[in-house]
Tab-separated table of C-alpha atoms in Angstrom:
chain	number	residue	atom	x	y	z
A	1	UNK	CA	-79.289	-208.262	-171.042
A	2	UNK	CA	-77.424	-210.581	-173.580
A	3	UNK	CA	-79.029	-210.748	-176.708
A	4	UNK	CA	-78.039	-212.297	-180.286
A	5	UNK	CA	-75.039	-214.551	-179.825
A	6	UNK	CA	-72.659	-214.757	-176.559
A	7	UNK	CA	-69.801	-211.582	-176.784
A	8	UNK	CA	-66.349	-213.786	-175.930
A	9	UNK	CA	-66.146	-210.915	-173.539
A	10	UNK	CA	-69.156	-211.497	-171.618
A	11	UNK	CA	-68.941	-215.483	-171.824
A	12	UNK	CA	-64.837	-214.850	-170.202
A	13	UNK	CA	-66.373	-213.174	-167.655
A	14	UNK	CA	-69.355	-215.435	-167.350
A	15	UNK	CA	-66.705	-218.348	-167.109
A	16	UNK	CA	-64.622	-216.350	-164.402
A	17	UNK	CA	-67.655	-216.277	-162.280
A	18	UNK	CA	-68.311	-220.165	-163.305
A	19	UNK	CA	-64.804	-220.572	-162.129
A	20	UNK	CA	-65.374	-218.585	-159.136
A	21	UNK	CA	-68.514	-220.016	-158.176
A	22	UNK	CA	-66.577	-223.727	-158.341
A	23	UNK	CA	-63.959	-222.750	-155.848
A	24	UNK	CA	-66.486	-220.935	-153.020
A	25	UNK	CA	-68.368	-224.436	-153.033
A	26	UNK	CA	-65.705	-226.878	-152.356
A	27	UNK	CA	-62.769	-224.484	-151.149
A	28	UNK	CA	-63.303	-220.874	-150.201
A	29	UNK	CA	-66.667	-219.870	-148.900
A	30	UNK	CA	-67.024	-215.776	-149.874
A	31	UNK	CA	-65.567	-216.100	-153.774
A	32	UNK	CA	-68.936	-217.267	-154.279
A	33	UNK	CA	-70.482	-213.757	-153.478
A	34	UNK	CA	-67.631	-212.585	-155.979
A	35	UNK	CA	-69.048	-214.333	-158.376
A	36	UNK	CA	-72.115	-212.308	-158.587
A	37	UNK	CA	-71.178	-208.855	-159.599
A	38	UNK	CA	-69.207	-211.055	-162.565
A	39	UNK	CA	-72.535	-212.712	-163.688
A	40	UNK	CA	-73.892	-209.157	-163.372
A	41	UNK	CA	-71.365	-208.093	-165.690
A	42	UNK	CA	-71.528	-210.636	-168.023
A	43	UNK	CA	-75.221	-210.485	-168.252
A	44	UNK	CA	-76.307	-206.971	-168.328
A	45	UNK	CA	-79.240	-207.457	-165.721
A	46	UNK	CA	-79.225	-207.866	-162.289
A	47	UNK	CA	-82.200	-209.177	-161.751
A	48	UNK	CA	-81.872	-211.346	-164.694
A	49	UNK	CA	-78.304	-212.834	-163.968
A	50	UNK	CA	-79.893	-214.153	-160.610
A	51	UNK	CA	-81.154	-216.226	-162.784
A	52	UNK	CA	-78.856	-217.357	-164.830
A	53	UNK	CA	-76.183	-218.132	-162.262
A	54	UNK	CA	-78.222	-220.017	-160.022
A	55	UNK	CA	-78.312	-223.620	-162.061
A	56	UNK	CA	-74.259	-223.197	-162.206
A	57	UNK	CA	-74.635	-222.773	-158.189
A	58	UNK	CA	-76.405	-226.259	-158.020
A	59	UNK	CA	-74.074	-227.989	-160.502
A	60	UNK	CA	-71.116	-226.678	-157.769
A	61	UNK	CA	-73.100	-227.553	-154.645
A	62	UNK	CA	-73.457	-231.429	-156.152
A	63	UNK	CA	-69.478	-231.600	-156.443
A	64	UNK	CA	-69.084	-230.139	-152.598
A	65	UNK	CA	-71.446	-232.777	-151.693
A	66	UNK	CA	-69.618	-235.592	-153.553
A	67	UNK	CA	-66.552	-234.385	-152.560
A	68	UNK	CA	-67.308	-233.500	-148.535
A	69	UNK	CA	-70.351	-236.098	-147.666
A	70	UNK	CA	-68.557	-237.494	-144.565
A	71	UNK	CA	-67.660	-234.180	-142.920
A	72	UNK	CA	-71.803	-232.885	-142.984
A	73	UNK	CA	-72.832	-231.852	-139.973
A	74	UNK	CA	-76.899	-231.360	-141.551
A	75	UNK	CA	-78.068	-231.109	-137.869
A	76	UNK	CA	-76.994	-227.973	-137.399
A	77	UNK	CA	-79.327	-226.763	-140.240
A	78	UNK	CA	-82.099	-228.284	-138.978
A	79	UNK	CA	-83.274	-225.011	-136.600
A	80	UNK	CA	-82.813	-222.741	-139.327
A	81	UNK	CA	-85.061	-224.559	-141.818
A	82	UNK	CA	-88.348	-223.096	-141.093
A	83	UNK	CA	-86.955	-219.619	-140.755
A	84	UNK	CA	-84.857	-220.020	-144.407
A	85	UNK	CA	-88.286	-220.844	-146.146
A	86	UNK	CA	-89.726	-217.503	-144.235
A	87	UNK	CA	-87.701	-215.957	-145.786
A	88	UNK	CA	-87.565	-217.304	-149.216
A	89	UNK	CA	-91.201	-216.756	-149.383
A	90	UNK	CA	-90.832	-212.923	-148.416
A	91	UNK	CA	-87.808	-212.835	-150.900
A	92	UNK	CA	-90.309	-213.873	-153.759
A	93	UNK	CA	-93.114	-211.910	-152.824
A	94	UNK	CA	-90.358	-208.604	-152.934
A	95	UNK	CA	-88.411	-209.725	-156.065
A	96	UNK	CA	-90.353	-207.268	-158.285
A	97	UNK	CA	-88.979	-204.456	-155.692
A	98	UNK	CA	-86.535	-202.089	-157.104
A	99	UNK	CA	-83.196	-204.069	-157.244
A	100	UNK	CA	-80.669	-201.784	-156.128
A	101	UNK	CA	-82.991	-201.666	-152.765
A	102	UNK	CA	-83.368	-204.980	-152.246
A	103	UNK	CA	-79.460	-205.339	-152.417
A	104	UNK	CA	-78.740	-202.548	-149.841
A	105	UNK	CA	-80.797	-204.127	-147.627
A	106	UNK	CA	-79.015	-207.722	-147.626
A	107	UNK	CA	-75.821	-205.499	-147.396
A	108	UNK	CA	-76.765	-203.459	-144.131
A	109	UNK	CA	-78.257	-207.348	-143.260
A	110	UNK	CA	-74.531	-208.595	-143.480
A	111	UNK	CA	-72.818	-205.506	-142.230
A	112	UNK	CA	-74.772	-205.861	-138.203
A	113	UNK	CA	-73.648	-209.587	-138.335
A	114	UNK	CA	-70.446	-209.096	-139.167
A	115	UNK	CA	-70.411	-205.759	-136.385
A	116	UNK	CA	-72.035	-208.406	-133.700
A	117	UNK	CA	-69.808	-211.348	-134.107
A	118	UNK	CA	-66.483	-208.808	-134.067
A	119	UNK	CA	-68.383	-207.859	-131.108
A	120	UNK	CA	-68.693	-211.210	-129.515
A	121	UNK	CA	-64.827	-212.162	-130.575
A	122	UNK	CA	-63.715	-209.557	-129.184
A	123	UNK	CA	-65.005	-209.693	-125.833
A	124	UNK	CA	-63.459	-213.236	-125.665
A	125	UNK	CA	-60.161	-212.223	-126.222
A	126	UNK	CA	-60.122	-209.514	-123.585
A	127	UNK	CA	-61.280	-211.842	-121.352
A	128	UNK	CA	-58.542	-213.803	-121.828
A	129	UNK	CA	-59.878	-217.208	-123.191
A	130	UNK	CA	-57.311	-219.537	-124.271
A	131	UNK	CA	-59.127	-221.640	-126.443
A	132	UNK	CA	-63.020	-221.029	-127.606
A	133	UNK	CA	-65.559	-223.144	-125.932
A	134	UNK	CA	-67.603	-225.147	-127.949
A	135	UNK	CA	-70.722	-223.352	-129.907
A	136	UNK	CA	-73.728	-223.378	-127.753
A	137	UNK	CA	-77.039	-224.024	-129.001
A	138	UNK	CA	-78.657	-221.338	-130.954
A	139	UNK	CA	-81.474	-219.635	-129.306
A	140	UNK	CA	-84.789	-219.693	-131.247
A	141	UNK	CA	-84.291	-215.457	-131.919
A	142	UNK	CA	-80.760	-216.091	-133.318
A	143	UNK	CA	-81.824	-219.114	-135.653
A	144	UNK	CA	-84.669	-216.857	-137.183
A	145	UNK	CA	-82.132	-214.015	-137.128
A	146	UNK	CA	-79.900	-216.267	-139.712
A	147	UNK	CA	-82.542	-218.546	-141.343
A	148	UNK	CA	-84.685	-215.277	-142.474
A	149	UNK	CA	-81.780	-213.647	-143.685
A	150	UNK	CA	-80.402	-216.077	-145.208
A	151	UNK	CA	-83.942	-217.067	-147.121
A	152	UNK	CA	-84.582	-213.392	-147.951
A	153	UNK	CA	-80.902	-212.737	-149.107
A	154	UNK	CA	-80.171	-215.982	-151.066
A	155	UNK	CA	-83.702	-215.329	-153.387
A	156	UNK	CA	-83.679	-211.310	-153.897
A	157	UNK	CA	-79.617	-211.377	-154.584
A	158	UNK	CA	-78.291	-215.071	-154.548
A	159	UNK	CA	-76.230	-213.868	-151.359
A	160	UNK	CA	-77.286	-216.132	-148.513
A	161	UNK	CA	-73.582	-217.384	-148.904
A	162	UNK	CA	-72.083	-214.281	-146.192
A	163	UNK	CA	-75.378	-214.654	-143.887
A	164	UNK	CA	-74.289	-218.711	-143.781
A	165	UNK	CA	-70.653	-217.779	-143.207
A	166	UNK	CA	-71.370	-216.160	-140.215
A	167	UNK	CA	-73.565	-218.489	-138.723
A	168	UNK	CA	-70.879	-221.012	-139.788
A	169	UNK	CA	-68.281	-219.407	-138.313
A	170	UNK	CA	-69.825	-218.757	-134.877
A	171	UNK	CA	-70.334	-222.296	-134.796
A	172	UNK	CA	-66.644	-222.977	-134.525
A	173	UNK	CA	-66.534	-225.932	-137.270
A	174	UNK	CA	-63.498	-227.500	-138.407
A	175	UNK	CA	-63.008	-226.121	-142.281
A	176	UNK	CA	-63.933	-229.456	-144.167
A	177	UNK	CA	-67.413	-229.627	-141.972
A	178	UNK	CA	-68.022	-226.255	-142.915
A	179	UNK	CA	-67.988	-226.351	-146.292
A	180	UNK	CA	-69.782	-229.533	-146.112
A	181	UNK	CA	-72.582	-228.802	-144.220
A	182	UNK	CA	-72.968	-225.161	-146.132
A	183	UNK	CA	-72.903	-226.984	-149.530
A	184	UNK	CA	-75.894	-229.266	-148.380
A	185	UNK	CA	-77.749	-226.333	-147.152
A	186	UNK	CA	-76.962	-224.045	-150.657
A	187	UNK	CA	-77.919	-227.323	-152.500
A	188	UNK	CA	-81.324	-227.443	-151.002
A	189	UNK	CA	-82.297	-224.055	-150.811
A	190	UNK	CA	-81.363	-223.619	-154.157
A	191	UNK	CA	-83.353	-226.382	-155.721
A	192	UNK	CA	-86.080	-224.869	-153.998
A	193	UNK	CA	-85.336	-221.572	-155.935
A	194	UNK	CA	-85.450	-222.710	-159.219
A	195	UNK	CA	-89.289	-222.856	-159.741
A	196	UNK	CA	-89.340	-219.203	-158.159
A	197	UNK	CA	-87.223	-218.092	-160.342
A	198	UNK	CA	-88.908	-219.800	-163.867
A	199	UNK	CA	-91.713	-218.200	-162.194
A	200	UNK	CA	-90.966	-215.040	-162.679
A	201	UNK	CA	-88.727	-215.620	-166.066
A	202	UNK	CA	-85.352	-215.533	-164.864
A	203	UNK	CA	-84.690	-218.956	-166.030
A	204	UNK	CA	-85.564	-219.935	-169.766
A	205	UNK	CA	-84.218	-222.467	-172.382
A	206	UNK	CA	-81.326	-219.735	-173.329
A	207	UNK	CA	-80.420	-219.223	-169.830
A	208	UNK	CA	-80.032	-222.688	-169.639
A	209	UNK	CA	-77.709	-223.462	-172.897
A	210	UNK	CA	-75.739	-220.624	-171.655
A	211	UNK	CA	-75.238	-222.403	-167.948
A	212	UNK	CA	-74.375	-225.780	-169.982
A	213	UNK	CA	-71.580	-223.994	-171.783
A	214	UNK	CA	-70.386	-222.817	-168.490
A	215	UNK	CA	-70.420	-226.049	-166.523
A	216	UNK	CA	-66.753	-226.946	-167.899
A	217	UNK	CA	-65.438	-223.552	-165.787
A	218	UNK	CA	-67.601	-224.691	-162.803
A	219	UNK	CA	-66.299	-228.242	-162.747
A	220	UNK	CA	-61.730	-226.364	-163.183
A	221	UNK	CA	-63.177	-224.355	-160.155
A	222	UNK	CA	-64.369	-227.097	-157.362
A	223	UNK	CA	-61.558	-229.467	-158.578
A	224	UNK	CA	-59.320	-226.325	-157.904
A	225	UNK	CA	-61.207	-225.404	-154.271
A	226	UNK	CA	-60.404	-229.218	-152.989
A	227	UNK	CA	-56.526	-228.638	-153.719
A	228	UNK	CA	-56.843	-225.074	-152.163
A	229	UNK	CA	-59.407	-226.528	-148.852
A	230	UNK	CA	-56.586	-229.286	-148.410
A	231	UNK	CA	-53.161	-227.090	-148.255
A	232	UNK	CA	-54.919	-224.214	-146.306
A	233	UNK	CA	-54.748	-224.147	-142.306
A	234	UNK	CA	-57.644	-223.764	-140.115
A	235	UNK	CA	-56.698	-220.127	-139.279
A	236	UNK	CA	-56.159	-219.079	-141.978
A	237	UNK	CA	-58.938	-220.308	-143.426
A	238	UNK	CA	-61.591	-218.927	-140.855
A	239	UNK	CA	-59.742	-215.267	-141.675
A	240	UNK	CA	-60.286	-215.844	-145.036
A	241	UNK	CA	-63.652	-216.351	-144.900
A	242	UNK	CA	-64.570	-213.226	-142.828
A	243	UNK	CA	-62.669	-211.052	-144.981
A	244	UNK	CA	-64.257	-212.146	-147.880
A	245	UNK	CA	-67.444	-212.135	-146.258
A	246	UNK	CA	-66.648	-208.266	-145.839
A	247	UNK	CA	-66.040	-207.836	-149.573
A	248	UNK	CA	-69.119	-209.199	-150.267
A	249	UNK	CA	-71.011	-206.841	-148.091
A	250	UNK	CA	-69.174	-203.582	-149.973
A	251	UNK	CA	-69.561	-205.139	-153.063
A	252	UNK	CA	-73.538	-205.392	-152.585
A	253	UNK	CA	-73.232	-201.945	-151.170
A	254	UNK	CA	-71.571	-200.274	-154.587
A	255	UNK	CA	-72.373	-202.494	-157.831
């Protein structure tokens, strides 16, 4: 981990993922997962740059909010809440589990959602539907499917954001009530990770004078993601999201 003062190399690729982190929360949901091998990188721990990322997350989610508070859909998060904290509390009871475990197992998480909705997409194309019909509502099984993942995921790895982007996706929201609704849900579940992760020392004062320095790079990025979210179709912006959402599942797979 990062000791004495801050290497410029390490703090360039600590802003990078600041930067990165800006733009998933207010323009491209899936750089955000990006941004964690970066933070890895930068910080020389894992387990440690959990951590130290996650107060640059919250800084981001409060500019998606600000920016997107009339396109929030929160209702749709409202089954998934009990299952989230589920899983947040089984996420800190297994945070002192070997790391590179923990991460394969969010991984191999993402991987059968991504398989299942392919799945599901594809059977509606070969039978021939011209448009989607809307999203029906999510059986109790599939919103503790999502909600535990999610919970587990976001607090051993700070990658809920893929589990989300699924369930976002197969709810068929226009792009602005996506990222809307996903930044309200990030922004809560987060806050509720903070004292988990002071708990077990992954947040100190130094953690936190290296996140202020950062917030500059956080604040280029979600200006940056509202230019991007505006000029970027609806298409193209749902493919974007899945691919990344790939990414992120090889990237937890090999780092």
């Amino acid at each position: 981990m990062l000791h004495g003062g801050f290497d410029p190399l390490r703090f360039a690729l600590a802003a990078l993922a600041g930067l990165l982190t800006g733009i998933a929360k207010t323009g491209v949901p899936g750089f955000g997962i990006l941004a964690v091998p970066v933070m890895v990188l930068a910080v020389g721990d894992a387990r440690h740059s959990a951590g130290w990322l996650l107060p640059l997350l919250c800084l981001a989610d409060l500019f998606a909010i600000a920016s997107y508070r009339r396109h929030a859909d929160a209702r749709r998060l409202f089954d998934l809440l009990p299952w989230v904290l589920g899983g947040i509390a089984v996420g800190f009871f297994t945070l002192a589990a070997p790391e590179r475990a923990l991460r394969l197992l969010v991984a191999a998480i993402v991987i059968v959602m991504i398989v299942i909705r392919w799945l599901r997409t594809r059977a509606g194309v070969d039978a021939g539907a011209a448009a989607p019909p809307p999203a029906p509502r999510d059986r109790w099984w599939q919103a503790a499917g999502y909600g535990v993942s999610a919970g587990f995921a976001t607090t051993v790895a700070n990658a809920a954001g893929p589990v989300m982007n699924l369930y976002l996706l197969a709810r068929r929201m226009p792009k602005h009530e996506f990222v809307a609704t996903g930044a309200w849900f990030f922004f809560a579940v987060n806050l509720i990770k903070v004292p988990l992760y002071a708990w077990h020392g992954l947040i100190d004062r130094r953690s936190l004078m290296f996140d202020v320095a950062l917030a500059p790079a956080v604040i280029v990025g979600a200006l940056a993601g509202r230019v991007v979210l505006r000029r970027m179709s609806q298409a193209i912006f749902d493919r974007l999201v899945m691919a990344l959402t790939a990414c992120a599942a090889a990237l937890l797979l090999i780092r």
